[in-house]
Amino acid sequence: MVKELFDCNKEYGIVLEGGGAKGAYQIGAWKAFLECGINIKGVAGVSVGALNGALICMGDYEKAVDLWRNISYSRIMSVDDLQMDKLIRGKFKELDLQQVSKQGKQFFEDRGFDVAPLRQLVEENIDEKKIKKSNIEFYMGTFSISNLKEMEISAKEAEEGFLKDYLLASANFPLFKNEKLNGMKFLDGGIINNVPIDMLINRGYKNIIVVRIFGIGIEKKVKIPEDVNVIYIAPRCELCNILEFNKKKATRNITLGYYDAMKVLKSLCGRDYYIQSQRSEVEYLEAMLTLDEDARRKLLQRFKKENITNTSPVRILTEEVYPLLAASFKLGKSWEYGDLYYAILEYIAKKFRIPKFKIYSEFEFLNLLENKLSERNPTEEKDDFLFGMALSILHSSRFILDKCIELE
């Protein structure tokens, strides 16, 4: 399961999906790009992806992270923060009905949320000159209601003074009040093409990193040429509601985006944790097969395979039991033993509430788990066969721990 190292020497195009408040995740990924020295040749984005793309082209990470960590509903829409937060989180009984009625009436009169605060935010934070002078090419997408067609805008080719308008056009979510920009009406670019990978493919990009946030919109079917390498960075969990412009959620999503990007760029192992390892698939298989008698017995009982005769123990595990265990962890049809190995250990790590947002060396992660397991009260998990299995796996990996200690 030794993963290929990411080639930081190539030039990359970055695709930033639309998804409203989920966009904070992309800023976290940008931090990882900066730390790993990723050479960004161009950025293509729609909606919040276009706004974040503009910030990337400006090159001011601190400005971007400060903007997101101080985000609020009222910085995007003309609404009351407290009431909007309760509405988004479904706390309807706590709503001020008079205030909600007033805002609801205004919403219907305006045919959408007034986004004057967003216009001010763009005006204050986007520097058109910096973007046009940037070494990074920047493309954004929107949909022209006036012409009923998708539009792609190149920042360097855009008319002077109109770049901010195009950014607002790209981010013109259907629930926002639709006003004319440059005499035309636009809709959010995600309505027609929420993951604009084609913008870069059509311009000859061969190495592309797509930062997914799974917003609402159409994901256009794009044929990826054989000579184009596409890498995806994506969350495994739900980020937030697309309108949930909440400081706490934004800060958490920046952190998640950073670690998920580092997992890809540094070839880290684990699904929910971030672990440095250079072990081979054979080593993982050996650890999975070297179970003590009690752990093996409980595992076979769990999957009702204890009465199989005339079959070697290794075949029972590899052909009968481990595929069922992998399915229970929802690892997918192409799972490997390294995936199953870490799925078991991460299950235990989550039980012990071991912090996720840290890059662990394998020595550190295994040693931490072994200590936690040795300190526990065995009777508390007597019905959970995975605890015994994890401890057995850790014991069979002792040679790694000892080797790491020798290298310290």
PDB file of C-alpha atoms in Angstrom, residues 80-258:
ATOM      1  CA  ASP A  80     -30.033  39.320  11.295  1.00  0.00           C
ATOM      2  CA  ASP A  81     -27.206  36.927  12.263  1.00  0.00           C
ATOM      3  CA  LEU A  82     -28.909  35.425  15.304  1.00  0.00           C
ATOM      4  CA  GLN A  83     -32.233  34.763  13.587  1.00  0.00           C
ATOM      5  CA  MET A  84     -30.573  33.396  10.457  1.00  0.00           C
ATOM      6  CA  ASP A  85     -28.414  31.040  12.501  1.00  0.00           C
ATOM      7  CA  LYS A  86     -31.472  29.649  14.291  1.00  0.00           C
ATOM      8  CA  LEU A  87     -33.282  29.259  10.971  1.00  0.00           C
ATOM      9  CA  ILE A  88     -30.378  27.385   9.335  1.00  0.00           C
ATOM     10  CA  ARG A  89     -29.969  25.089  12.344  1.00  0.00           C
ATOM     11  CA  GLY A  90     -33.703  24.348  12.470  1.00  0.00           C
ATOM     12  CA  LYS A  91     -34.310  25.918  15.888  1.00  0.00           C
ATOM     13  CA  PHE A  92     -37.689  27.256  14.820  1.00  0.00           C
ATOM     14  CA  LYS A  93     -39.124  27.509  18.344  1.00  0.00           C
ATOM     15  CA  GLU A  94     -36.407  30.020  19.288  1.00  0.00           C
ATOM     16  CA  LEU A  95     -37.089  32.333  16.346  1.00  0.00           C
ATOM     17  CA  ASP A  96     -38.364  35.854  16.793  1.00  0.00           C
ATOM     18  CA  LEU A  97     -41.467  35.460  14.644  1.00  0.00           C
ATOM     19  CA  GLN A  98     -41.907  39.199  14.203  1.00  0.00           C
ATOM     20  CA  GLN A  99     -38.327  39.572  12.973  1.00  0.00           C
ATOM     21  CA  VAL A 100     -38.622  36.513  10.731  1.00  0.00           C
ATOM     22  CA  SER A 101     -41.892  37.785   9.269  1.00  0.00           C
ATOM     23  CA  LYS A 102     -40.282  41.125   8.492  1.00  0.00           C
ATOM     24  CA  GLN A 103     -37.273  39.518   6.800  1.00  0.00           C
ATOM     25  CA  GLY A 104     -39.498  37.040   4.983  1.00  0.00           C
ATOM     26  CA  LYS A 105     -41.619  39.849   3.589  1.00  0.00           C
ATOM     27  CA  GLN A 106     -38.486  41.668   2.420  1.00  0.00           C
ATOM     28  CA  PHE A 107     -37.184  38.446   0.840  1.00  0.00           C
ATOM     29  CA  PHE A 108     -40.330  38.035  -1.256  1.00  0.00           C
ATOM     30  CA  GLU A 109     -40.499  41.704  -2.194  1.00  0.00           C
ATOM     31  CA  ASP A 110     -36.867  41.632  -3.353  1.00  0.00           C
ATOM     32  CA  ARG A 111     -37.269  38.151  -4.837  1.00  0.00           C
ATOM     33  CA  GLY A 112     -34.251  36.971  -2.905  1.00  0.00           C
ATOM     34  CA  PHE A 113     -31.779  37.925  -0.181  1.00  0.00           C
ATOM     35  CA  ASP A 114     -30.246  41.376  -0.558  1.00  0.00           C
ATOM     36  CA  VAL A 115     -26.499  40.788  -1.012  1.00  0.00           C
ATOM     37  CA  ALA A 116     -25.306  44.362  -0.652  1.00  0.00           C
ATOM     38  CA  PRO A 117     -22.933  43.145   2.142  1.00  0.00           C
ATOM     39  CA  LEU A 118     -21.351  40.660  -0.286  1.00  0.00           C
ATOM     40  CA  ARG A 119     -20.794  43.427  -2.826  1.00  0.00           C
ATOM     41  CA  GLN A 120     -19.086  45.483  -0.128  1.00  0.00           C
ATOM     42  CA  LEU A 121     -16.991  42.470   0.917  1.00  0.00           C
ATOM     43  CA  VAL A 122     -15.815  41.969  -2.662  1.00  0.00           C
ATOM     44  CA  GLU A 123     -15.138  45.679  -3.055  1.00  0.00           C
ATOM     45  CA  GLU A 124     -13.024  45.784   0.108  1.00  0.00           C
ATOM     46  CA  ASN A 125     -11.065  42.565  -0.367  1.00  0.00           C
ATOM     47  CA  ILE A 126     -10.574  41.988  -4.087  1.00  0.00           C
ATOM     48  CA  ASP A 127      -7.742  43.804  -5.865  1.00  0.00           C
ATOM     49  CA  GLU A 128      -8.324  43.688  -9.620  1.00  0.00           C
ATOM     50  CA  LYS A 129      -4.840  44.982 -10.461  1.00  0.00           C
ATOM     51  CA  LYS A 130      -3.137  42.262  -8.406  1.00  0.00           C
ATOM     52  CA  ILE A 131      -5.213  39.593 -10.105  1.00  0.00           C
ATOM     53  CA  LYS A 132      -4.477  40.853 -13.592  1.00  0.00           C
ATOM     54  CA  LYS A 133      -0.748  41.091 -12.820  1.00  0.00           C
ATOM     55  CA  SER A 134      -0.620  37.697 -11.127  1.00  0.00           C
ATOM     56  CA  ASN A 135       1.503  34.891 -12.583  1.00  0.00           C
ATOM     57  CA  ILE A 136      -1.501  32.631 -12.002  1.00  0.00           C
ATOM     58  CA  GLU A 137      -4.074  32.436 -14.792  1.00  0.00           C
ATOM     59  CA  PHE A 138      -7.619  32.828 -13.496  1.00  0.00           C
ATOM     60  CA  TYR A 139     -10.881  31.708 -15.099  1.00  0.00           C
ATOM     61  CA  MET A 140     -14.384  31.921 -13.690  1.00  0.00           C
ATOM     62  CA  GLY A 141     -17.772  30.733 -14.848  1.00  0.00           C
ATOM     63  CA  THR A 142     -21.278  32.155 -14.690  1.00  0.00           C
ATOM     64  CA  PHE A 143     -24.575  31.768 -16.507  1.00  0.00           C
ATOM     65  CA  SER A 144     -26.055  34.643 -18.484  1.00  0.00           C
ATOM     66  CA  ILE A 145     -29.831  34.773 -18.043  1.00  0.00           C
ATOM     67  CA  SER A 146     -29.980  37.511 -20.667  1.00  0.00           C
ATOM     68  CA  ASN A 147     -28.315  35.315 -23.318  1.00  0.00           C
ATOM     69  CA  LEU A 148     -29.274  31.922 -21.840  1.00  0.00           C
ATOM     70  CA  LYS A 149     -25.744  30.569 -22.081  1.00  0.00           C
ATOM     71  CA  GLU A 150     -22.762  29.598 -19.980  1.00  0.00           C
ATOM     72  CA  MET A 151     -19.981  32.160 -19.854  1.00  0.00           C
ATOM     73  CA  GLU A 152     -16.279  31.716 -19.134  1.00  0.00           C
ATOM     74  CA  ILE A 153     -14.333  34.808 -18.133  1.00  0.00           C
ATOM     75  CA  SER A 154     -10.555  35.077 -18.202  1.00  0.00           C
ATOM     76  CA  ALA A 155      -9.377  37.582 -15.583  1.00  0.00           C
ATOM     77  CA  LYS A 156      -6.581  38.891 -17.783  1.00  0.00           C
ATOM     78  CA  GLU A 157      -8.935  39.398 -20.730  1.00  0.00           C
ATOM     79  CA  ALA A 158     -11.808  40.930 -18.751  1.00  0.00           C
ATOM     80  CA  GLU A 159     -12.651  44.555 -19.405  1.00  0.00           C
ATOM     81  CA  GLU A 160     -10.940  46.963 -17.027  1.00  0.00           C
ATOM     82  CA  GLY A 161     -13.050  47.637 -13.956  1.00  0.00           C
ATOM     83  CA  PHE A 162     -15.481  44.754 -14.479  1.00  0.00           C
ATOM     84  CA  LEU A 163     -13.705  41.888 -12.719  1.00  0.00           C
ATOM     85  CA  LYS A 164     -15.530  42.364  -9.418  1.00  0.00           C
ATOM     86  CA  ASP A 165     -18.856  42.403 -11.249  1.00  0.00           C
ATOM     87  CA  TYR A 166     -18.008  39.099 -12.906  1.00  0.00           C
ATOM     88  CA  LEU A 167     -17.109  37.596  -9.520  1.00  0.00           C
ATOM     89  CA  LEU A 168     -20.499  38.671  -8.188  1.00  0.00           C
ATOM     90  CA  ALA A 169     -22.141  37.255 -11.314  1.00  0.00           C
ATOM     91  CA  SER A 170     -20.404  33.911 -10.777  1.00  0.00           C
ATOM     92  CA  ALA A 171     -21.595  33.836  -7.140  1.00  0.00           C
ATOM     93  CA  ASN A 172     -25.164  34.978  -7.817  1.00  0.00           C
ATOM     94  CA  PHE A 173     -26.902  32.138  -5.999  1.00  0.00           C
ATOM     95  CA  PRO A 174     -30.584  31.621  -7.006  1.00  0.00           C
ATOM     96  CA  LEU A 175     -31.768  32.642  -3.504  1.00  0.00           C
ATOM     97  CA  PHE A 176     -29.989  35.990  -3.843  1.00  0.00           C
ATOM     98  CA  LYS A 177     -31.703  39.101  -5.163  1.00  0.00           C
ATOM     99  CA  ASN A 178     -30.905  39.212  -8.854  1.00  0.00           C
ATOM    100  CA  GLU A 179     -29.768  42.618 -10.058  1.00  0.00           C
ATOM    101  CA  LYS A 180     -28.370  43.616 -13.405  1.00  0.00           C
ATOM    102  CA  LEU A 181     -24.590  43.714 -13.735  1.00  0.00           C
ATOM    103  CA  ASN A 182     -23.266  45.599 -16.731  1.00  0.00           C
ATOM    104  CA  GLY A 183     -26.806  45.698 -18.113  1.00  0.00           C
ATOM    105  CA  MET A 184     -27.230  41.913 -17.973  1.00  0.00           C
ATOM    106  CA  LYS A 185     -28.598  39.388 -15.495  1.00  0.00           C
ATOM    107  CA  PHE A 186     -26.566  36.387 -14.351  1.00  0.00           C
ATOM    108  CA  LEU A 187     -26.953  33.268 -12.249  1.00  0.00           C
ATOM    109  CA  ASP A 188     -24.439  31.374 -10.145  1.00  0.00           C
ATOM    110  CA  GLY A 189     -21.974  29.508 -12.384  1.00  0.00           C
ATOM    111  CA  GLY A 190     -22.656  26.290 -10.504  1.00  0.00           C
ATOM    112  CA  ILE A 191     -26.144  26.172 -12.003  1.00  0.00           C
ATOM    113  CA  ILE A 192     -24.656  24.946 -15.279  1.00  0.00           C
ATOM    114  CA  ASN A 193     -21.107  23.809 -14.419  1.00  0.00           C
ATOM    115  CA  ASN A 194     -20.251  23.500 -10.729  1.00  0.00           C
ATOM    116  CA  VAL A 195     -16.919  21.691 -11.192  1.00  0.00           C
ATOM    117  CA  PRO A 196     -15.350  23.578 -14.127  1.00  0.00           C
ATOM    118  CA  ILE A 197     -12.547  21.152 -14.897  1.00  0.00           C
ATOM    119  CA  ASP A 198     -13.239  21.606 -18.615  1.00  0.00           C
ATOM    120  CA  MET A 199     -12.042  25.228 -18.407  1.00  0.00           C
ATOM    121  CA  LEU A 200      -8.520  23.983 -17.737  1.00  0.00           C
ATOM    122  CA  ILE A 201      -8.595  20.907 -19.970  1.00  0.00           C
ATOM    123  CA  ASN A 202      -9.683  23.042 -22.932  1.00  0.00           C
ATOM    124  CA  ARG A 203      -6.732  25.346 -22.259  1.00  0.00           C
ATOM    125  CA  GLY A 204      -4.183  22.578 -22.377  1.00  0.00           C
ATOM    126  CA  TYR A 205      -3.601  21.854 -18.685  1.00  0.00           C
ATOM    127  CA  LYS A 206      -2.145  18.380 -18.132  1.00  0.00           C
ATOM    128  CA  ASN A 207      -1.983  18.246 -14.328  1.00  0.00           C
ATOM    129  CA  ILE A 208      -5.108  19.306 -12.456  1.00  0.00           C
ATOM    130  CA  ILE A 209      -6.058  19.294  -8.782  1.00  0.00           C
ATOM    131  CA  VAL A 210      -9.802  19.443  -8.122  1.00  0.00           C
ATOM    132  CA  VAL A 211     -10.883  20.628  -4.659  1.00  0.00           C
ATOM    133  CA  ARG A 212     -14.367  19.220  -4.097  1.00  0.00           C
ATOM    134  CA  ILE A 213     -16.833  20.636  -1.569  1.00  0.00           C
ATOM    135  CA  PHE A 214     -20.002  19.033  -2.993  1.00  0.00           C
ATOM    136  CA  GLY A 215     -22.125  22.129  -3.415  1.00  0.00           C
ATOM    137  CA  ILE A 216     -25.492  22.335  -5.144  1.00  0.00           C
ATOM    138  CA  GLY A 217     -25.298  22.501  -8.916  1.00  0.00           C
ATOM    139  CA  ILE A 218     -24.711  20.561 -12.106  1.00  0.00           C
ATOM    140  CA  GLU A 219     -21.504  18.581 -12.452  1.00  0.00           C
ATOM    141  CA  LYS A 220     -20.957  18.647 -16.186  1.00  0.00           C
ATOM    142  CA  LYS A 221     -19.814  15.392 -17.758  1.00  0.00           C
ATOM    143  CA  VAL A 222     -16.298  15.972 -19.012  1.00  0.00           C
ATOM    144  CA  LYS A 223     -14.156  13.430 -20.875  1.00  0.00           C
ATOM    145  CA  ILE A 224     -10.687  13.392 -19.350  1.00  0.00           C
ATOM    146  CA  PRO A 225      -8.014  12.934 -22.056  1.00  0.00           C
ATOM    147  CA  GLU A 226      -5.528  10.107 -21.482  1.00  0.00           C
ATOM    148  CA  ASP A 227      -2.625  12.538 -21.142  1.00  0.00           C
ATOM    149  CA  VAL A 228      -4.366  14.593 -18.420  1.00  0.00           C
ATOM    150  CA  ASN A 229      -3.714  13.692 -14.780  1.00  0.00           C
ATOM    151  CA  VAL A 230      -6.538  14.684 -12.415  1.00  0.00           C
ATOM    152  CA  ILE A 231      -6.130  14.531  -8.626  1.00  0.00           C
ATOM    153  CA  TYR A 232      -9.037  15.030  -6.233  1.00  0.00           C
ATOM    154  CA  ILE A 233      -9.052  16.499  -2.739  1.00  0.00           C
ATOM    155  CA  ALA A 234     -12.394  16.007  -1.019  1.00  0.00           C
ATOM    156  CA  PRO A 235     -13.962  15.811   2.445  1.00  0.00           C
ATOM    157  CA  ARG A 236     -15.329  12.514   3.717  1.00  0.00           C
ATOM    158  CA  CYS A 237     -17.841  14.288   5.951  1.00  0.00           C
ATOM    159  CA  GLU A 238     -20.532  16.899   5.398  1.00  0.00           C
ATOM    160  CA  LEU A 239     -18.976  20.361   5.659  1.00  0.00           C
ATOM    161  CA  CYS A 240     -22.058  22.478   6.415  1.00  0.00           C
ATOM    162  CA  ASN A 241     -25.151  23.980   4.833  1.00  0.00           C
ATOM    163  CA  ILE A 242     -24.238  26.079   1.774  1.00  0.00           C
ATOM    164  CA  LEU A 243     -25.761  29.141   3.492  1.00  0.00           C
ATOM    165  CA  GLU A 244     -24.258  28.420   6.917  1.00  0.00           C
ATOM    166  CA  PHE A 245     -21.876  31.360   7.114  1.00  0.00           C
ATOM    167  CA  ASN A 246     -20.731  30.564  10.622  1.00  0.00           C
ATOM    168  CA  LYS A 247     -17.271  31.434  12.025  1.00  0.00           C
ATOM    169  CA  LYS A 248     -16.936  28.202  13.968  1.00  0.00           C
ATOM    170  CA  LYS A 249     -17.867  26.018  10.996  1.00  0.00           C
ATOM    171  CA  ALA A 250     -15.611  28.021   8.670  1.00  0.00           C
ATOM    172  CA  THR A 251     -12.609  27.616  10.983  1.00  0.00           C
ATOM    173  CA  ARG A 252     -13.244  23.888  11.277  1.00  0.00           C
ATOM    174  CA  ASN A 253     -13.578  23.532   7.490  1.00  0.00           C
ATOM    175  CA  ILE A 254     -10.327  25.419   6.877  1.00  0.00           C
ATOM    176  CA  THR A 255      -8.595  22.938   9.177  1.00  0.00           C
ATOM    177  CA  LEU A 256     -10.247  19.974   7.480  1.00  0.00           C
ATOM    178  CA  GLY A 257      -9.314  21.259   4.010  1.00  0.00           C
ATOM    179  CA  TYR A 258      -5.701  21.654   5.089  1.00  0.00           C
TER     180      TYR A 258
END
